[in-house]
Short mmCIF file of C-alpha atoms in Angstrom, two decimals:
data_model
loop_
_atom_site.label_atom_id
_atom_site.label_comp_id
_atom_site.label_asym_id
_atom_site.label_seq_id
_atom_site.Cartn_x
_atom_site.Cartn_y
_atom_site.Cartn_z
CA MET A 1 143.42 106.02 -47.19
CA CYS A 2 146.65 105.40 -45.21
CA LYS A 3 148.05 101.96 -44.50
CA GLY A 4 147.43 100.63 -40.98
CA VAL A 5 144.34 102.75 -40.46
CA TYR A 6 141.04 100.78 -40.43
CA PRO A 7 137.77 102.25 -41.53
CA PRO A 8 135.29 102.98 -38.72
CA TRP A 9 133.04 99.99 -39.39
CA ASP A 10 135.97 97.61 -39.41
CA LEU A 11 137.07 99.01 -36.06
CA LEU A 12 133.58 98.54 -34.65
CA PHE A 13 133.42 94.95 -35.90
CA THR A 14 136.78 94.16 -34.32
CA LYS A 15 135.74 95.53 -30.94
CA VAL A 16 132.48 93.58 -30.97
CA SER A 17 134.31 90.36 -31.85
CA LEU A 18 136.77 90.81 -28.98
CA PHE A 19 133.91 91.48 -26.58
CA LEU A 20 132.02 88.34 -27.63
CA GLU A 21 135.14 86.20 -27.27
CA THR A 22 135.61 87.53 -23.76
CA VAL A 23 131.99 86.84 -22.76
CA MET A 24 131.92 83.33 -24.26
CA SER A 25 135.12 82.36 -22.48
CA SER A 26 133.62 83.32 -19.10
CA TRP A 27 130.08 81.83 -19.67
CA THR A 28 129.35 78.12 -19.16
CA MET A 29 126.39 76.18 -20.67
CA PRO A 30 123.85 75.08 -17.98
CA GLN A 31 123.34 71.34 -17.80
CA LEU A 32 119.83 70.04 -18.46
CA PRO A 33 118.44 67.44 -16.05
CA SER A 34 118.66 63.92 -17.39
CA LEU A 35 115.60 61.73 -17.82
CA ASN A 36 116.77 59.39 -15.09
CA GLU A 37 116.85 62.11 -12.44
CA GLU A 38 113.87 62.31 -10.10
CA LYS A 39 111.42 65.14 -10.64
CA ARG A 40 111.58 67.93 -8.16
CA THR A 41 108.54 68.75 -6.08
CA LEU A 42 107.87 72.42 -5.67
CA GLU A 43 105.84 73.78 -2.81
CA LEU A 44 103.59 76.71 -3.55
CA SER A 45 104.17 79.76 -1.44
CA GLY A 46 100.50 80.68 -1.58
CA HIS A 47 97.00 79.57 -2.66
CA VAL A 48 96.63 79.50 -6.46
CA GLY A 49 93.29 77.61 -6.77
CA LEU A 50 94.25 73.99 -7.46
CA ARG A 51 92.27 72.85 -4.44
CA SER A 52 89.08 74.13 -6.06
CA LEU A 53 89.32 71.60 -8.94
CA PRO A 54 87.40 68.84 -7.06
CA ASP A 55 84.75 71.41 -6.16
CA GLN A 56 84.44 72.36 -9.84
CA LEU A 57 83.97 68.71 -10.80
CA VAL A 58 81.38 68.21 -8.08
CA LYS A 59 79.43 71.29 -9.15
CA ARG A 60 79.48 70.19 -12.76
CA ALA A 61 78.38 66.65 -11.90
CA VAL A 62 75.60 67.89 -9.64
CA LYS A 63 74.38 70.27 -12.31
CA GLN A 64 74.41 67.53 -14.95
CA GLY A 65 72.66 64.98 -12.71
CA TYR A 66 73.11 61.24 -12.40
CA SER A 67 71.46 58.15 -13.78
CA PHE A 68 71.12 54.80 -12.05
CA ASN A 69 69.41 51.72 -13.44
CA ILE A 70 68.26 48.73 -11.40
CA LEU A 71 67.12 45.40 -12.83
CA CYS A 72 64.79 43.37 -10.59
CA VAL A 73 64.72 39.66 -11.40
CA GLY A 74 62.46 37.33 -9.48
CA GLU A 75 59.24 35.39 -9.51
CA THR A 76 55.89 37.13 -9.64
CA GLY A 77 54.63 38.12 -6.21
CA ILE A 78 57.99 37.82 -4.47
CA GLY A 79 57.97 41.51 -3.47
CA LYS A 80 60.13 43.29 -6.06
CA SER A 81 58.02 46.44 -6.37
CA THR A 82 57.50 46.68 -2.62
CA LEU A 83 61.23 46.46 -1.95
CA ILE A 84 62.02 49.22 -4.49
CA ASN A 85 59.40 51.45 -2.88
CA THR A 86 60.91 50.74 0.54
CA LEU A 87 64.49 51.38 -0.61
CA PHE A 88 63.67 54.85 -1.96
CA ARG A 89 60.97 55.64 0.61
CA THR A 90 58.42 56.53 -2.03
CA ILE A 91 55.58 54.93 -3.97
CA PHE A 92 56.35 54.21 -7.61
CA GLU A 93 53.48 53.59 -10.00
CA ASN A 94 53.46 49.95 -10.99
CA GLU A 95 50.75 47.59 -12.23
CA GLU A 96 50.22 44.36 -10.37
CA ALA A 97 51.28 41.40 -12.51
CA SER A 98 49.40 38.14 -12.89
CA HIS A 99 50.70 34.57 -12.95
CA TYR A 100 49.30 33.80 -16.40
CA ASP A 101 51.81 35.44 -18.74
CA GLU A 102 52.86 33.13 -21.56
CA GLU A 103 56.33 34.71 -21.78
CA VAL A 104 58.66 36.93 -19.80
CA LYS A 105 58.26 40.65 -20.44
CA VAL A 106 60.81 43.33 -19.56
CA LEU A 107 59.16 46.61 -18.51
CA PRO A 108 61.45 49.59 -17.76
CA ARG A 109 60.09 52.63 -15.96
CA THR A 110 62.06 55.86 -15.44
CA TYR A 111 61.56 58.28 -12.57
CA ASP A 112 63.14 61.63 -11.67
CA LEU A 113 64.21 61.79 -8.03
CA GLN A 114 65.72 64.67 -6.09
CA GLU A 115 67.43 64.69 -2.72
CA SER A 116 68.79 68.07 -1.56
CA ASN A 117 70.33 69.51 -4.73
CA VAL A 118 71.19 66.15 -6.36
CA ASN A 119 69.00 64.96 -9.24
CA LEU A 120 68.82 61.28 -10.05
CA LYS A 121 67.19 59.70 -13.09
CA LEU A 122 66.24 56.27 -11.78
CA THR A 123 65.19 53.46 -14.12
CA VAL A 124 63.63 50.36 -12.57
CA VAL A 125 63.35 47.38 -14.91
CA HIS A 126 60.83 44.72 -13.91
CA THR A 127 60.77 41.18 -15.30
CA VAL A 128 57.06 40.39 -15.52
CA GLY A 129 56.18 36.71 -15.68
CA PHE A 130 59.61 35.41 -14.76
CA GLY A 131 59.35 31.83 -13.45
CA ASP A 132 55.62 31.50 -14.17
CA GLN A 133 55.95 29.28 -17.26
CA ILE A 134 56.05 25.50 -17.16
CA ASN A 135 58.99 25.49 -19.57
CA HIS A 136 61.79 27.72 -18.22
CA VAL A 137 64.22 27.24 -21.11
CA LYS A 138 63.60 30.69 -22.60
CA SER A 139 62.88 32.59 -19.37
CA SER A 140 66.20 34.46 -19.36
CA GLU A 141 66.34 35.31 -23.08
CA PRO A 142 64.23 38.53 -22.92
CA ILE A 143 66.38 39.77 -20.01
CA LEU A 144 69.65 39.13 -21.84
CA GLU A 145 68.29 40.72 -25.01
CA TYR A 146 67.28 43.86 -23.10
CA ILE A 147 70.72 44.22 -21.47
CA ASP A 148 72.51 43.75 -24.81
CA ALA A 149 70.14 46.24 -26.44
CA GLN A 150 71.19 48.94 -23.94
CA PHE A 151 74.88 48.17 -24.57
CA LYS A 152 74.21 48.38 -28.30
CA ARG A 153 72.55 51.79 -27.96
CA TYR A 154 75.53 53.16 -26.03
CA LEU A 155 78.02 51.70 -28.54
CA GLU A 156 76.11 53.22 -31.45
CA GLU A 157 76.23 56.59 -29.71
CA GLU A 158 79.99 56.23 -29.20
CA LEU A 159 80.55 55.38 -32.87
CA LYS A 160 78.66 58.41 -34.16
CA ILE A 161 80.59 61.22 -35.79
CA LYS A 162 78.70 63.81 -33.76
CA ARG A 163 78.49 62.32 -30.29
CA SER A 164 76.62 63.72 -27.31
CA LEU A 165 77.67 61.41 -24.50
CA TRP A 166 77.75 64.25 -21.99
CA ASN A 167 73.93 64.53 -22.04
CA TYR A 168 73.17 60.98 -23.19
CA HIS A 169 70.63 59.13 -21.04
CA ASP A 170 72.55 56.04 -20.02
CA THR A 171 70.14 53.09 -19.87
CA ARG A 172 72.74 50.39 -19.18
CA ILE A 173 71.91 48.23 -16.17
CA HIS A 174 74.12 49.16 -13.22
CA ALA A 175 72.80 46.71 -10.63
CA CYS A 176 70.72 43.55 -10.74
CA LEU A 177 68.78 42.66 -7.62
CA TYR A 178 68.15 38.94 -7.92
CA PHE A 179 65.33 37.88 -5.60
CA ILE A 180 65.64 34.42 -4.08
CA ALA A 181 62.48 32.73 -2.85
CA PRO A 182 62.56 31.88 0.90
CA ASN A 183 60.44 28.75 0.50
CA GLY A 184 63.29 26.36 -0.29
CA HIS A 185 66.45 24.97 1.21
CA SER A 186 68.67 26.16 -1.66
CA LEU A 187 68.65 27.83 -5.06
CA LYS A 188 66.41 26.59 -7.84
CA ALA A 189 67.84 25.39 -11.14
CA LEU A 190 66.26 28.42 -12.83
CA ASP A 191 68.10 30.75 -10.43
CA LEU A 192 71.49 29.16 -11.07
CA VAL A 193 71.08 29.09 -14.86
CA THR A 194 69.84 32.68 -15.02
CA MET A 195 72.55 34.12 -12.75
CA LYS A 196 75.23 32.22 -14.67
CA LYS A 197 74.05 33.88 -17.89
CA LEU A 198 73.82 37.32 -16.27
CA ASP A 199 77.10 37.48 -14.33
CA SER A 200 79.16 38.60 -17.35
CA LYS A 201 76.66 41.33 -18.30
CA VAL A 202 75.55 42.95 -15.05
CA ASN A 203 76.46 43.38 -11.38
CA ILE A 204 74.40 40.78 -9.51
CA ILE A 205 73.41 41.41 -5.90
CA PRO A 206 71.43 38.44 -4.52
CA VAL A 207 68.74 39.12 -1.95
CA ILE A 208 66.48 36.75 -0.02
CA ALA A 209 62.98 38.16 -0.31
CA LYS A 210 60.32 38.01 2.41
CA ALA A 211 62.89 37.01 5.02
CA ASP A 212 60.26 37.26 7.76
CA THR A 213 58.98 33.81 6.71
CA LEU A 214 62.19 32.20 8.00
CA THR A 215 63.57 31.76 11.48
CA ARG A 216 66.98 33.12 12.33
CA ASN A 217 68.67 29.72 12.10
CA GLU A 218 66.91 28.91 8.83
CA LEU A 219 68.02 32.25 7.42
CA VAL A 220 71.67 31.69 8.36
CA ASN A 221 71.66 28.19 6.89
CA LEU A 222 70.01 29.42 3.68
CA LYS A 223 72.64 32.17 3.26
CA ILE A 224 75.47 29.67 3.67
CA LYS A 225 73.81 27.23 1.26
CA VAL A 226 73.20 29.92 -1.39
CA MET A 227 76.77 31.22 -1.32
CA SER A 228 78.25 27.71 -1.47
CA GLU A 229 76.09 26.85 -4.49
CA LEU A 230 77.05 30.08 -6.24
CA VAL A 231 80.76 29.36 -5.69
CA SER A 232 80.50 25.71 -6.72
CA ASN A 233 78.65 26.62 -9.93
CA GLY A 234 81.05 29.43 -10.84
CA VAL A 235 78.52 32.27 -10.60
CA GLN A 236 80.28 35.63 -10.22
CA ILE A 237 78.24 38.01 -8.07
CA TYR A 238 79.14 41.60 -7.30
CA GLN A 239 81.68 42.00 -4.51
CA PHE A 240 81.81 45.34 -2.73
CA PRO A 241 85.24 46.91 -3.41
CA THR A 242 87.82 46.95 -0.66
CA GLU A 243 90.63 48.90 -2.41
CA ASP A 244 89.55 52.26 -1.03
CA GLU A 245 90.65 52.61 2.58
CA ALA A 246 87.67 54.82 3.36
CA VAL A 247 85.15 52.04 2.67
CA ALA A 248 87.33 48.94 2.88
CA GLU A 249 86.23 47.98 6.38
CA ILE A 250 82.48 48.36 5.85
CA ASN A 251 82.58 46.70 2.43
CA SER A 252 84.60 43.77 3.77
CA SER A 253 82.02 43.19 6.50
CA MET A 254 79.12 43.54 4.06
CA ASN A 255 80.64 40.97 1.69
CA THR A 256 80.23 38.43 4.45
CA GLN A 257 76.52 39.32 4.80
CA LEU A 258 75.59 38.33 1.21
CA PRO A 259 72.92 37.50 0.23
CA PHE A 260 70.98 40.21 2.04
CA ALA A 261 67.79 39.10 3.78
CA VAL A 262 65.26 41.84 3.11
CA ILE A 263 61.68 42.69 4.00
CA GLY A 264 59.73 45.35 2.16
CA SER A 265 56.88 47.45 3.49
CA THR A 266 55.50 50.94 2.89
CA GLU A 267 53.05 50.81 5.79
CA ASN A 268 53.49 52.92 8.90
CA ILE A 269 53.12 51.10 12.19
CA THR A 270 53.38 52.38 15.75
CA VAL A 271 56.00 50.75 17.95
CA GLY A 272 56.06 52.29 21.39
CA ASN A 273 56.06 56.04 20.85
CA LYS A 274 57.56 55.90 17.35
CA THR A 275 56.00 55.52 13.91
CA VAL A 276 58.15 53.35 11.65
CA LYS A 277 57.92 51.39 8.42
CA GLY A 278 57.10 47.78 9.11
CA ARG A 279 54.60 44.95 9.22
CA MET A 280 52.17 44.06 11.98
CA TYR A 281 51.50 40.39 12.77
CA PRO A 282 49.31 38.69 15.38
CA TRP A 283 52.43 37.68 17.27
CA GLY A 284 54.22 41.03 17.02
CA SER A 285 55.70 43.50 14.56
CA ILE A 286 58.71 43.80 12.24
CA GLN A 287 60.55 47.03 11.52
CA VAL A 288 62.01 46.91 8.02
CA GLU A 289 64.64 49.56 8.87
CA ASN A 290 65.79 47.76 12.01
CA GLU A 291 69.06 45.94 11.35
CA ASN A 292 68.17 43.34 13.96
CA HIS A 293 65.10 42.38 11.95
CA CYS A 294 66.41 42.40 8.33
CA ASP A 295 69.21 43.67 6.07
CA LEU A 296 67.25 46.39 4.26
CA VAL A 297 69.32 49.22 5.73
CA LYS A 298 72.54 47.40 4.82
CA LEU A 299 71.32 46.92 1.24
CA ARG A 300 70.38 50.59 0.97
CA GLU A 301 73.73 51.71 2.36
CA MET A 302 75.75 49.44 0.08
CA LEU A 303 73.65 50.06 -3.02
CA LEU A 304 73.00 53.78 -2.84
CA ARG A 305 75.24 55.54 -0.34
CA VAL A 306 78.57 53.72 -0.51
CA ASN A 307 78.94 51.88 -3.82
CA MET A 308 76.62 53.50 -6.37
CA GLU A 309 79.49 55.09 -8.29
CA ASP A 310 81.48 51.86 -8.21
CA LEU A 311 78.50 50.00 -9.66
CA ARG A 312 78.31 52.54 -12.48
CA GLU A 313 82.05 52.29 -13.05
CA GLN A 314 82.05 48.48 -13.03
CA THR A 315 79.24 48.49 -15.58
CA HIS A 316 81.26 50.71 -17.91
CA THR A 317 84.78 49.36 -17.43
CA ARG A 318 83.96 45.66 -17.12
CA HIS A 319 80.65 44.58 -18.58
CA TYR A 320 80.31 47.21 -21.31
CA GLU A 321 83.97 46.93 -22.30
CA LEU A 322 83.56 43.16 -22.71
CA TYR A 323 80.51 43.70 -24.94
CA ARG A 324 82.29 46.48 -26.88
CA ARG A 325 85.42 44.38 -27.45
CA CYS A 326 83.42 41.40 -28.74
CA LYS A 327 81.37 43.58 -31.09
CA LEU A 328 84.40 45.43 -32.48
CA GLU A 329 86.20 42.13 -33.06
CA GLU A 330 83.15 40.86 -34.92
CA MET A 331 83.29 44.00 -37.07
CA GLY A 332 86.94 43.29 -37.92
CA PHE A 333 88.64 45.90 -35.73
CA LYS A 334 91.77 45.04 -33.78
CA ASP A 335 94.50 46.70 -31.75
CA PRO A 336 98.00 47.33 -33.17
CA SER A 337 100.25 44.28 -33.04
CA LEU A 338 103.32 43.94 -30.85
CA ASP A 339 105.66 44.94 -33.69
CA ASN A 340 104.15 48.46 -33.62
CA GLN A 341 102.43 48.08 -36.96
CA SER A 342 99.89 50.84 -37.29
CA PHE A 343 96.23 49.93 -37.49
CA SER A 344 94.44 51.35 -40.51
CA LEU A 345 90.76 51.95 -40.03
CA GLN A 346 90.34 52.50 -43.77
CA LYS A 347 91.92 49.16 -44.63
CA THR A 348 89.79 47.38 -42.04
CA TYR A 349 86.69 49.06 -43.40
CA GLU A 350 87.56 48.14 -46.99
CA ALA A 351 88.35 44.53 -46.03
CA LYS A 352 85.12 44.25 -44.07
CA ARG A 353 83.21 45.85 -46.93
CA LYS A 354 84.67 43.39 -49.45
CA GLU A 355 83.89 40.52 -47.12
CA PHE A 356 80.35 41.79 -46.71
CA ILE A 357 79.89 42.24 -50.48
CA LYS A 358 81.28 38.78 -51.10
CA GLU A 359 78.96 37.29 -48.49
CA LEU A 360 76.06 39.27 -49.96
CA GLN A 361 76.85 38.01 -53.47
CA HIS A 362 77.10 34.46 -52.15
CA LYS A 363 73.72 34.83 -50.46
CA GLU A 364 72.28 36.39 -53.62
CA GLU A 365 73.60 33.51 -55.73
CA SER A 366 72.26 31.00 -53.23
CA MET A 367 68.86 32.69 -53.28
CA ARG A 368 68.91 32.80 -57.09
CA GLN A 369 69.81 29.11 -57.27
CA MET A 370 67.17 28.35 -54.69
CA PHE A 371 64.63 30.33 -56.73
CA VAL A 372 65.60 28.45 -59.90
CA ASN A 373 65.27 25.13 -58.10
CA LYS A 374 61.92 26.18 -56.70
CA VAL A 375 60.76 27.19 -60.20
CA LYS A 376 61.90 23.88 -61.64
CA GLU A 377 60.18 21.99 -58.87
CA ALA A 378 57.05 24.04 -59.47
CA GLU A 379 57.23 23.36 -63.21
CA VAL A 380 57.58 19.62 -62.62
CA GLU A 381 54.73 19.70 -60.15
CA LEU A 382 52.58 21.73 -62.57
CA LYS A 383 53.34 19.30 -65.40
CA GLU A 384 52.38 16.38 -63.20
CA LYS A 385 49.20 18.22 -62.24
CA GLU A 386 48.57 18.97 -65.91
CA LYS A 387 49.00 15.31 -66.85
CA GLU A 388 46.73 14.29 -64.03
CA LEU A 389 44.11 16.83 -65.12
CA GLN A 390 44.46 15.74 -68.77
CA GLY A 391 43.95 12.10 -67.80
CA ARG A 392 40.97 13.03 -65.69
CA PHE A 393 39.61 15.06 -68.61
CA GLU A 394 40.03 12.13 -70.99
CA ARG A 395 38.29 9.83 -68.55
CA LEU A 396 35.46 12.28 -68.10
CA LYS A 397 35.25 12.77 -71.86
CA THR A 398 35.01 9.00 -72.42
CA MET A 399 32.42 8.68 -69.72
CA HIS A 400 30.51 11.57 -71.28
CA GLN A 401 30.56 9.96 -74.72
CA GLU A 402 29.40 6.63 -73.30
CA GLU A 403 26.64 8.32 -71.35
CA LYS A 404 25.66 10.29 -74.46
CA LYS A 405 25.53 7.07 -76.53
CA ASN A 406 23.45 5.40 -73.83
CA LEU A 407 21.12 8.36 -73.75
CA GLU A 408 20.74 8.31 -77.51
CA GLU A 409 19.93 4.61 -77.44
CA LYS A 410 17.44 5.15 -74.65
CA LYS A 411 15.98 8.06 -76.63
CA ARG A 412 15.62 5.88 -79.71
CA GLU A 413 14.00 3.12 -77.66
CA MET A 414 11.69 5.66 -76.09
CA GLU A 415 10.75 7.01 -79.51
CA GLU A 416 10.03 3.49 -80.80
CA GLU A 417 7.96 2.77 -77.73
CA MET A 418 6.11 6.06 -78.25
CA ASN A 419 5.44 5.21 -81.91
CA ALA A 420 4.21 1.74 -81.00
CA PHE A 421 2.11 3.29 -78.27
CA ASN A 422 0.67 5.79 -80.72
CA ARG A 423 -0.13 3.02 -83.21
CA ARG A 424 -1.81 1.00 -80.55
CA LYS A 425 -3.67 4.07 -79.43
CA VAL A 426 -4.88 4.80 -82.94
CA ALA A 427 -5.96 1.19 -83.43
CA ALA A 428 -7.74 1.24 -80.11
CA GLU A 429 -9.47 4.47 -80.96
CA THR A 430 -10.54 2.98 -84.33
CA LEU A 431 -11.89 -0.11 -82.70
CA MET A 432 -13.59 2.03 -80.11
CA GLY A 433 -15.20 4.12 -82.84
CA GLN A 434 -16.36 1.10 -84.74
CA ALA A 435 -17.76 -0.44 -81.62
CA LEU A 436 -19.67 2.73 -80.77
CA GLN A 437 -20.95 3.00 -84.29
CA GLY A 438 -22.08 -0.62 -84.26
CA SER A 439 -23.85 -0.22 -80.96
CA SER A 440 -25.71 2.86 -82.18
CA GLN A 441 -27.02 1.09 -85.31
CA GLN A 442 -28.49 -1.99 -83.51
CA PRO A 443 -31.36 -0.08 -81.68
CA PHE A 444 -32.31 1.55 -84.92
CA LYS A 445 -32.70 -1.89 -86.63
CA LYS A 446 -34.83 -3.10 -83.73
CA ASP A 447 -37.25 -0.20 -84.16
CA LYS A 448 -37.62 -0.93 -87.82
CA ASP A 449 -38.42 -4.55 -87.13
CA LYS A 450 -41.12 -3.54 -84.63
CA LYS A 451 -42.84 -1.25 -87.12
CA LYS A 452 -43.01 -4.01 -89.65
#
């Protein structure tokens, strides 16, 4: 190999290196956008299908169906069942309640409704016997227990390893229709206490039942009085949302109409040339779906057409979240602290388990000590009973011996009397025999004397 002559591969390597140096010197690195720069908005040049996403969600929701649960709280005979029938324009099966229930009973009933292609699983919860007792202290307890029980069921489903929330029948109360009696000038103490206990657990919508018993001025004054008492007592009722521009105007106007004055009726009456739902009186008629007569149409619009989804959302994001947070805090769970310390579920579980075992051991020791004390008390009581029985036995034994001695003495006396009686009897019989013998010999002597 001659000097100054490169092998072929070295020549190739040299040419490639020169080429790369030339390219790199002419090429500049593109600058990446910084995080502080605003994001660019690109406009699509054609339809790619993003607009169909809401339609997909609607189809899926319609196929899955909806659930809506209404709690009716009010006195017996105030018209709860009639109003529900009027709201949904159907007749639900419901037994007529009496006024003689000793306690409040919560009776849920579920119905499957369909309007067009939308399926609704409606649950109506009646409070039978509410307000019928003389003592109203425990009237609201069954209602609160039922609401908490539905929250508990949903929380247990959430905490399962294999969850099925997508087809879970949600039984949480979405709306509470609280029926106010029209026969007073304000709210009763039972109404205020019950609504105060319910406002943190359910969306309360107050309604004045049987509003046809009041004049227009009386109805206006009662509405003002009810709202002022609710505000003064700190009762939080459901306010129709005004954040959405589409429903802000109607909801704002409906918030000023609370509480709704409603009249329920499933009877058909003829007014002019029309057949409507209403009530016929000697002085005239009332159309329950006439906004000039009552607020039933407004209640139906606000409850079912405009704000049903908001009621469901408020139940989940507000009332259920409050219940869930309190229960998880009771179980020992907590969020990560501000110093970004990670939260260990295993450590929390172990700590809670140790606390539970310690509490269980303490209860077991307390029960054991209580059992020992009970046994000792029973032993002392049995010993006292034994002493008492022994004393009674000794007394009875002494009495028995004394009675036995008395009986033996009486027996001896009786035997002596019997012996004396027998001796006297024998002597008497002897004397009697001698006397008879003597009397029989005297006639014989007289006969002998006569013969002589």
